[in-house]
Coordinates of N, CA and C in Angstrom, one line a residue:
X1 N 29.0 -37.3 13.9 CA 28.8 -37.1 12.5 C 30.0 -36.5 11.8
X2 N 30.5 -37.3 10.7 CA 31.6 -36.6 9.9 C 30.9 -35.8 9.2
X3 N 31.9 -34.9 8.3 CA 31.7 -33.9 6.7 C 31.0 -34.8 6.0
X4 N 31.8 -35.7 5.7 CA 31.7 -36.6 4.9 C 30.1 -37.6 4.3
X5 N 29.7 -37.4 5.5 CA 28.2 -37.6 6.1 C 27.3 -37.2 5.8
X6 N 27.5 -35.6 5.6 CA 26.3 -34.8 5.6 C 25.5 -34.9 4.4
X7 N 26.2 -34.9 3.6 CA 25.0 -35.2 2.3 C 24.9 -36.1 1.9
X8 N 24.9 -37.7 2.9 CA 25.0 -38.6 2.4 C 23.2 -39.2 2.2
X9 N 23.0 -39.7 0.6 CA 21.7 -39.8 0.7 C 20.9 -38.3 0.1
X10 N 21.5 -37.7 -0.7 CA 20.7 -36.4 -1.0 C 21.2 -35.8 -2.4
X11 N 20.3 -36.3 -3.5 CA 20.7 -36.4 -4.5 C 19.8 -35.5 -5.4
X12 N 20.4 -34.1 -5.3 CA 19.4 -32.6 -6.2 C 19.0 -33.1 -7.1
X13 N 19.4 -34.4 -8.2 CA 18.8 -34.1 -9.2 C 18.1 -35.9 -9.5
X14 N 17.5 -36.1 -8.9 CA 17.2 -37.6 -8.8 C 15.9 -37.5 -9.5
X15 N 15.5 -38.6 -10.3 CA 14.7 -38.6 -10.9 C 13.0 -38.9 -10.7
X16 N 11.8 -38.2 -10.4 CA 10.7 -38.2 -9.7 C 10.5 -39.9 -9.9
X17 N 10.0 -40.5 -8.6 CA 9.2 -41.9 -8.9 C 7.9 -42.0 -9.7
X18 N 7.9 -42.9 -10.4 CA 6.9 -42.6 -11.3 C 6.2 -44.2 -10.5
X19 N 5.0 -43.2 -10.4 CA 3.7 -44.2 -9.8 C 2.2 -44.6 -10.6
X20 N 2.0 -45.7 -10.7 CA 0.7 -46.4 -11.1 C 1.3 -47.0 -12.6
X21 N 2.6 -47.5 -12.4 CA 2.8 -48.1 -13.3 C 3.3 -49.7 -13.4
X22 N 2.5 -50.5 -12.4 CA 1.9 -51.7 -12.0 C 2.6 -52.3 -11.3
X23 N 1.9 -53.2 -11.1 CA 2.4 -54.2 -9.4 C 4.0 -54.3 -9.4
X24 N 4.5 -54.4 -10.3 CA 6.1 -54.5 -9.6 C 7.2 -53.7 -9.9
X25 N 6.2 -52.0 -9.3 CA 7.1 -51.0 -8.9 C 6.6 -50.6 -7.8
X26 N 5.9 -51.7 -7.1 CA 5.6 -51.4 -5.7 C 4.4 -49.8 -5.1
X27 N 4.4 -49.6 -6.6 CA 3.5 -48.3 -6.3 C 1.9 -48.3 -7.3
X28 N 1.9 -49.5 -7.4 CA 0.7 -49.7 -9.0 C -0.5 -49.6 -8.3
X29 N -1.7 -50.0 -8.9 CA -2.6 -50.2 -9.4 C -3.0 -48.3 -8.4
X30 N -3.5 -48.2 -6.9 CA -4.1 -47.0 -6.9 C -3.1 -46.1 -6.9
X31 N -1.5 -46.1 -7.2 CA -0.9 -45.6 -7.2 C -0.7 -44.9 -6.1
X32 N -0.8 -44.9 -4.9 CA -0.8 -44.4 -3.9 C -1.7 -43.5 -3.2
X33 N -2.6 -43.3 -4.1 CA -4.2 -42.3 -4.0 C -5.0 -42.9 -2.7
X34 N -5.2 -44.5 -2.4 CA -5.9 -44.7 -1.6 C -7.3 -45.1 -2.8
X35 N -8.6 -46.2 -1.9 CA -9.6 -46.7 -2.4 C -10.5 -45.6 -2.8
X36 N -10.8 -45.0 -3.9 CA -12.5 -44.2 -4.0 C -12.1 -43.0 -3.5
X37 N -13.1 -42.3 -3.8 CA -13.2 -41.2 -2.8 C -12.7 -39.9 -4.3
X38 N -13.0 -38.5 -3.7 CA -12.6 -37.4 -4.6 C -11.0 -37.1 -4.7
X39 N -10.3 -37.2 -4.1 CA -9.0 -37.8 -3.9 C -8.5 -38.2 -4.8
X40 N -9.0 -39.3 -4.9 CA -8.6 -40.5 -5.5 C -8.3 -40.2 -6.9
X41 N -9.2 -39.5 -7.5 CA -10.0 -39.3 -9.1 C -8.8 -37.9 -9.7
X42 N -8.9 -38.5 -10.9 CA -7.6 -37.7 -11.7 C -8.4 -36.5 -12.4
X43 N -7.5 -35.2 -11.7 CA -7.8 -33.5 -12.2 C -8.4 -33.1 -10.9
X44 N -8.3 -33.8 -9.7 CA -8.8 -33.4 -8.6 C -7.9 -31.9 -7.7
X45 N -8.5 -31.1 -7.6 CA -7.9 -29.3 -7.4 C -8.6 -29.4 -5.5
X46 N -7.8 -29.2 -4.4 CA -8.8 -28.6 -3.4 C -8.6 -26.7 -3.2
X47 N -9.5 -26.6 -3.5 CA -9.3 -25.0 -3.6 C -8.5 -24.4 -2.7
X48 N -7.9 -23.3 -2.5 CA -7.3 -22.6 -1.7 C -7.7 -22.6 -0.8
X49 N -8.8 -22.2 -0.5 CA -9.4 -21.6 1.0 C -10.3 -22.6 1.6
X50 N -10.6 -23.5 1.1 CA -11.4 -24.5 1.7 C -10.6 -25.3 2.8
X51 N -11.8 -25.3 3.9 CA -11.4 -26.1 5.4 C -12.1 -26.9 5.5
X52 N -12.0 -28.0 5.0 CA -13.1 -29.0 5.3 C -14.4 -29.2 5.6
X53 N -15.2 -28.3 4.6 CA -16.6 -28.0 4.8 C -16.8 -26.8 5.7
X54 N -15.8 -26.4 6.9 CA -16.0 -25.4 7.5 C -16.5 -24.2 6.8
X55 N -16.5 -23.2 6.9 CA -16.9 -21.2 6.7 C -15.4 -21.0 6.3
X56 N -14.9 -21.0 5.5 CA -13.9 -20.6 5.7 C -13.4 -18.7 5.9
X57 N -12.0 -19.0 6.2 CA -11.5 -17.7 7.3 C -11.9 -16.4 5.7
X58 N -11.9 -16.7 4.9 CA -11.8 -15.7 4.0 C -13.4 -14.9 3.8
X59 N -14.3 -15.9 4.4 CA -15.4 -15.5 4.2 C -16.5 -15.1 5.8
X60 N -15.6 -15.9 6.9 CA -15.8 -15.4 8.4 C -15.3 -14.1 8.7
X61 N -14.3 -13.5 7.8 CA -13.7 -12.2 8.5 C -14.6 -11.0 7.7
X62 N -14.8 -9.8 7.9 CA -15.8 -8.9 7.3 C -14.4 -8.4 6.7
X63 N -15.0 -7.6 5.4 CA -14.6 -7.1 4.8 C -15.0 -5.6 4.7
X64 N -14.2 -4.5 4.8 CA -14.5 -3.0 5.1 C -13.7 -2.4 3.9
X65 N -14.4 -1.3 3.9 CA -13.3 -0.2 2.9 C -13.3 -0.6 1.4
X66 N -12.9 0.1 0.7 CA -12.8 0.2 -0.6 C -11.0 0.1 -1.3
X67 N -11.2 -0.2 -2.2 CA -9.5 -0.2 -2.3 C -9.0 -0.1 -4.0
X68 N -8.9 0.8 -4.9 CA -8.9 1.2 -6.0 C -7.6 0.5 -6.7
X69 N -8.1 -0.7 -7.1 CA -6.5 -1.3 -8.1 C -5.9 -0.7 -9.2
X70 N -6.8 0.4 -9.8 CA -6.3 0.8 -10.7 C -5.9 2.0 -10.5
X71 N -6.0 3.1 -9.2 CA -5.8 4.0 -8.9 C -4.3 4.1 -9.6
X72 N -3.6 5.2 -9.9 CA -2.2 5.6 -10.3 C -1.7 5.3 -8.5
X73 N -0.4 5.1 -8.6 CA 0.7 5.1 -7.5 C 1.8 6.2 -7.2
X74 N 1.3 7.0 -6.5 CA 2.3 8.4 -6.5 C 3.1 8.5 -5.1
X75 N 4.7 8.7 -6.0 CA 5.6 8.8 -4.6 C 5.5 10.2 -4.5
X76 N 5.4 10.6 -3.0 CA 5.3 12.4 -2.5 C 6.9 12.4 -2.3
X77 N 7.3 13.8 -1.9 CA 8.6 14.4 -2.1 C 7.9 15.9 -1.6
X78 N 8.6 15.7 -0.6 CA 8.3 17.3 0.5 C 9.4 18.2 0.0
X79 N 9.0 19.5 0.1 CA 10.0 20.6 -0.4 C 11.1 20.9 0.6
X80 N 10.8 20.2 1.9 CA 12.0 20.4 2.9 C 12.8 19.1 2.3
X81 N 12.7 18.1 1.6 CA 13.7 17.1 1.2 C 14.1 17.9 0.0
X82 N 13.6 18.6 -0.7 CA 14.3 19.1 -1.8 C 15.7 19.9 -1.4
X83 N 15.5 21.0 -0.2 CA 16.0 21.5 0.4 C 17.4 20.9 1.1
X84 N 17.1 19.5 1.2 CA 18.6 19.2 2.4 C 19.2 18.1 0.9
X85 N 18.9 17.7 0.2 CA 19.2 17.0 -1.0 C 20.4 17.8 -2.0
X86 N 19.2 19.1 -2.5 CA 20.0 19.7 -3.9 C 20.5 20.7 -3.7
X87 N 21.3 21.8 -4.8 CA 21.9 22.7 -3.8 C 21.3 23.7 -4.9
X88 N 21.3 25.1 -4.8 CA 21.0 26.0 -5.5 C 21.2 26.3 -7.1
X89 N 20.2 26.3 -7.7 CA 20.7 26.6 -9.2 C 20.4 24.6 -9.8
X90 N 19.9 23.5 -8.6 CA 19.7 22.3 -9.7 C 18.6 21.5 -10.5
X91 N 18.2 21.3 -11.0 CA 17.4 21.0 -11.8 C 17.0 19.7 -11.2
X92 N 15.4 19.9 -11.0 CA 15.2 18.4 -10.2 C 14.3 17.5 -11.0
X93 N 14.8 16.4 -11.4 CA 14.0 15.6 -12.1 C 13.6 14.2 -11.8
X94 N 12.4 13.5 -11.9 CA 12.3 12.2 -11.5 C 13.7 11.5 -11.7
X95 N 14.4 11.8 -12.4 CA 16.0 10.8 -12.5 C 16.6 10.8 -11.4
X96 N 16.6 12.2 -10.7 CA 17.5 12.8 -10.2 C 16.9 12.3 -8.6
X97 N 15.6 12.8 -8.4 CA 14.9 12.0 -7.4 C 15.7 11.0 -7.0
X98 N 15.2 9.9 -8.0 CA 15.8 8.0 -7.6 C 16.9 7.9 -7.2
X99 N 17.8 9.0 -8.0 CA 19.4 8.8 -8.1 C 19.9 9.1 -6.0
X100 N 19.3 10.0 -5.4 CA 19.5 11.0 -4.4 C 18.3 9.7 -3.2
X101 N 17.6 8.9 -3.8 CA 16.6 8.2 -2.9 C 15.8 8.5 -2.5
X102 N 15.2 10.0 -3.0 CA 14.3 10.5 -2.4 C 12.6 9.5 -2.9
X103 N 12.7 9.0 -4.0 CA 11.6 8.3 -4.7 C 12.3 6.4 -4.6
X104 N 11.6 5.4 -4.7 CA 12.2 4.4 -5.3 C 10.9 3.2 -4.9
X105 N 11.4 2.3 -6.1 CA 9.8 1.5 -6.2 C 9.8 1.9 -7.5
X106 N 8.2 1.3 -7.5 CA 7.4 1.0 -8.7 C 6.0 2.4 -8.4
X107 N 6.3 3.4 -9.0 CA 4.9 4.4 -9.1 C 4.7 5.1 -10.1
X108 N 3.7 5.3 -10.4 CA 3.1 6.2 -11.8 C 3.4 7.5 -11.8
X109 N 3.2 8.3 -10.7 CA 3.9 9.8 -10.8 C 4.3 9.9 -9.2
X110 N 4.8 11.6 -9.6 CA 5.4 12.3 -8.5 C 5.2 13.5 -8.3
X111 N 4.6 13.1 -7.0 CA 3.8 14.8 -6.6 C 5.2 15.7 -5.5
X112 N 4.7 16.5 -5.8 CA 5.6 17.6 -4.6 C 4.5 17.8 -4.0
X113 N 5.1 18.2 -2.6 CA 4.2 18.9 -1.5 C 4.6 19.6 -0.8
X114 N 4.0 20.4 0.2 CA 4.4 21.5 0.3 C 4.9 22.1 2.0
X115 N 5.7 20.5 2.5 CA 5.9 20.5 3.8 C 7.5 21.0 4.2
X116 N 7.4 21.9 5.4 CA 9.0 22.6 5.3 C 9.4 23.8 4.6
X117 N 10.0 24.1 4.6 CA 10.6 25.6 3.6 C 11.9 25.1 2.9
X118 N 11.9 26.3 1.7 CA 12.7 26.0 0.6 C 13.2 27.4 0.3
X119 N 14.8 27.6 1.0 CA 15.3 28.8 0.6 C 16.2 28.9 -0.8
X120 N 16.7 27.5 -1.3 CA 17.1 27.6 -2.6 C 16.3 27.7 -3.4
X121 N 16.7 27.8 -4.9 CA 16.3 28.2 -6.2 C 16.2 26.7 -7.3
X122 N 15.3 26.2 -7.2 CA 15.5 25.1 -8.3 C 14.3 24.8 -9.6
X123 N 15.0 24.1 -10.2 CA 13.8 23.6 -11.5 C 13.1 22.5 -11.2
X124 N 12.4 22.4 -10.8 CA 11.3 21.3 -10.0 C 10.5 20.3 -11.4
X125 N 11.0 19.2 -12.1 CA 9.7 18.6 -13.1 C 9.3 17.9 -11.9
X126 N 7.5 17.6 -12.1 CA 7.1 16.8 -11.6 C 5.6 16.1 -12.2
X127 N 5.3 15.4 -11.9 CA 3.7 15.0 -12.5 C 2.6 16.2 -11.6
X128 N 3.0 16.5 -10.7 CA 1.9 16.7 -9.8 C 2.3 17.8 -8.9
X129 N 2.2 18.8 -8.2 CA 2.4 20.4 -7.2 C 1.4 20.4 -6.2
X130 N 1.6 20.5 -5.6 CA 0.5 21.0 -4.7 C 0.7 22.3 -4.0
X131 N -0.7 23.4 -4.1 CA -0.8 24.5 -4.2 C 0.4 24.8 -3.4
X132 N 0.6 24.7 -1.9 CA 2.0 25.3 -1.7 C 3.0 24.8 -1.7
X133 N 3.3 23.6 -2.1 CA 4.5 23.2 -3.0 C 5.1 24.4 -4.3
X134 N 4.1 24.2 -4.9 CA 4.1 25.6 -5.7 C 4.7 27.0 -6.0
X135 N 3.7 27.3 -4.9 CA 4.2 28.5 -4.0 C 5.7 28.6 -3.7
X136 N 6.0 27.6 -2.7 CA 7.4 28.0 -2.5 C 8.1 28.0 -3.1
X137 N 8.1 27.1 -4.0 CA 8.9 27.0 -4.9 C 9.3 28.0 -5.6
X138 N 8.3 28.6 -6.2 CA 8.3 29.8 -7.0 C 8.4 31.1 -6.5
X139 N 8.2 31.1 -5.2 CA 8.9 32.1 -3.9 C 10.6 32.4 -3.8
X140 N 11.1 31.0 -3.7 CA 12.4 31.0 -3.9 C 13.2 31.1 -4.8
X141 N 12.4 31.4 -6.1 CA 13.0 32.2 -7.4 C 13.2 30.9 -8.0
X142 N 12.7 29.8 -8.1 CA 12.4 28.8 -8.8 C 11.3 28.2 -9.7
X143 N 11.4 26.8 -10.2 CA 10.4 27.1 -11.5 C 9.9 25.5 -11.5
X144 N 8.3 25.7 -11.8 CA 7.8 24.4 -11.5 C 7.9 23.9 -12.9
X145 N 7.6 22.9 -13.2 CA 7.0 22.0 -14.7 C 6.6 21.2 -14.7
X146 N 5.5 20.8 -15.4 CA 4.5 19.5 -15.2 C 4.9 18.6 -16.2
X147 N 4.9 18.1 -15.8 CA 5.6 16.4 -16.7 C 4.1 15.6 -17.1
X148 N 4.1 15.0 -18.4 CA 3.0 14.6 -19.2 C 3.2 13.1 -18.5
X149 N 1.9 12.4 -18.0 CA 1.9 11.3 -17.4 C 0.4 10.4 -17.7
X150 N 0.0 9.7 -16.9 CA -1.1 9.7 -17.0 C -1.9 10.4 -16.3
X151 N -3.2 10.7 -17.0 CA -4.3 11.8 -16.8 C -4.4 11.5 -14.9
X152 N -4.5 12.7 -14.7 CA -4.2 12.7 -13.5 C -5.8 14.0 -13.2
X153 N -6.4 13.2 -11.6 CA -7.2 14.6 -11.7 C -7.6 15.9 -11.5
X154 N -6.2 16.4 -11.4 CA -5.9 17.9 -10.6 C -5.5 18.6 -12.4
X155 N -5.5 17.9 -13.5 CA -5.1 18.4 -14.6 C -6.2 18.7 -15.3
X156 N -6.6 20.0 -15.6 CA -7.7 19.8 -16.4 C -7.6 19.5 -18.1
X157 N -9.2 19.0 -18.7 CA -8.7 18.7 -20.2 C -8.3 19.8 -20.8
X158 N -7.7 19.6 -21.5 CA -7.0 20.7 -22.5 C -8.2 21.2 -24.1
X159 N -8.5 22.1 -24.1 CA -9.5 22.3 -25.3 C -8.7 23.4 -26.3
X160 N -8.8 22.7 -27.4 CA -8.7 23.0 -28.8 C -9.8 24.5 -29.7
X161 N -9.2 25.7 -30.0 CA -9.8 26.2 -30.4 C -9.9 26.7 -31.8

């Protein structure tokens, strides 16, 4: 086989055959559908999961568990990553997160948690703390801040008086 060869016969932009447009374009009258049948008949869809009359696999396998689509999506961030990341005195913010890789994706908030020790001093925003996330933080002469997100259930409603 030469170069020359290779794409011989392969034309990206060739124009679709157009079928059932009568006997002498060699593809008329059933247009290539074949005699009768569901097939055959125009707006015919075979569903996704259908096997030939079989059970199909979607409805043979059990289905377990529960799975919440609308639940929020929260990236965690351990206070020992805060630790080997930032350096004393920096301000940590969801920007700053993504920037350093500690977060990345598509998620609704960002929780801290409270795995590892934290002997520097930082400004922590976050959606979400967890009790000794918290803690440390604020142990090591640092300062937490909750960032306005969606209602989340560890926030309680806020009342007007």
């Amino acid at each position: 086989m030469n170069v020359h060869d290779v794409h011989r016969g392969i034309h990206p932009h060739r124009r679709p055959k157009r079928v059932g447009r009568g006997p002498g374009s060699g593809h008329g009258k059933t247009a290539g559908r074949g005699h009768k049948g569901q097939k055959s008949h125009n707006g015919w869809r075979m569903h996704p999961t259908f096997q030939g009359g079989a059970m199909p696999l979607v409805r043979r396998v059990p289905k377990r568990g529960f799975h919440n689509r609308f639940a929020p999506v929260i990236a965690e961030v351990n206070v020992s990553q805060l630790e080997q990341y930032f350096q004393d005195g920096d301000h940590v913010t969801v920007e700053r997160l993504r920037e350093v890789g500690l977060v990345d994706g598509q998620f609704d908030q960002v929780k801290i948690l409270g795995d590892g020790t934290l002997t520097k001093r930082l400004t922590v925003a976050a959606h979400r703390f967890s009790a000794s996330a918290k803690q440390k933080i604020e142990q090591a002469g640092g300062q937490t801040q909750l960032l306005a997100g969606p209602k989340s259930p560890d926030q309680k409603p806020q009342t007007s008086t």
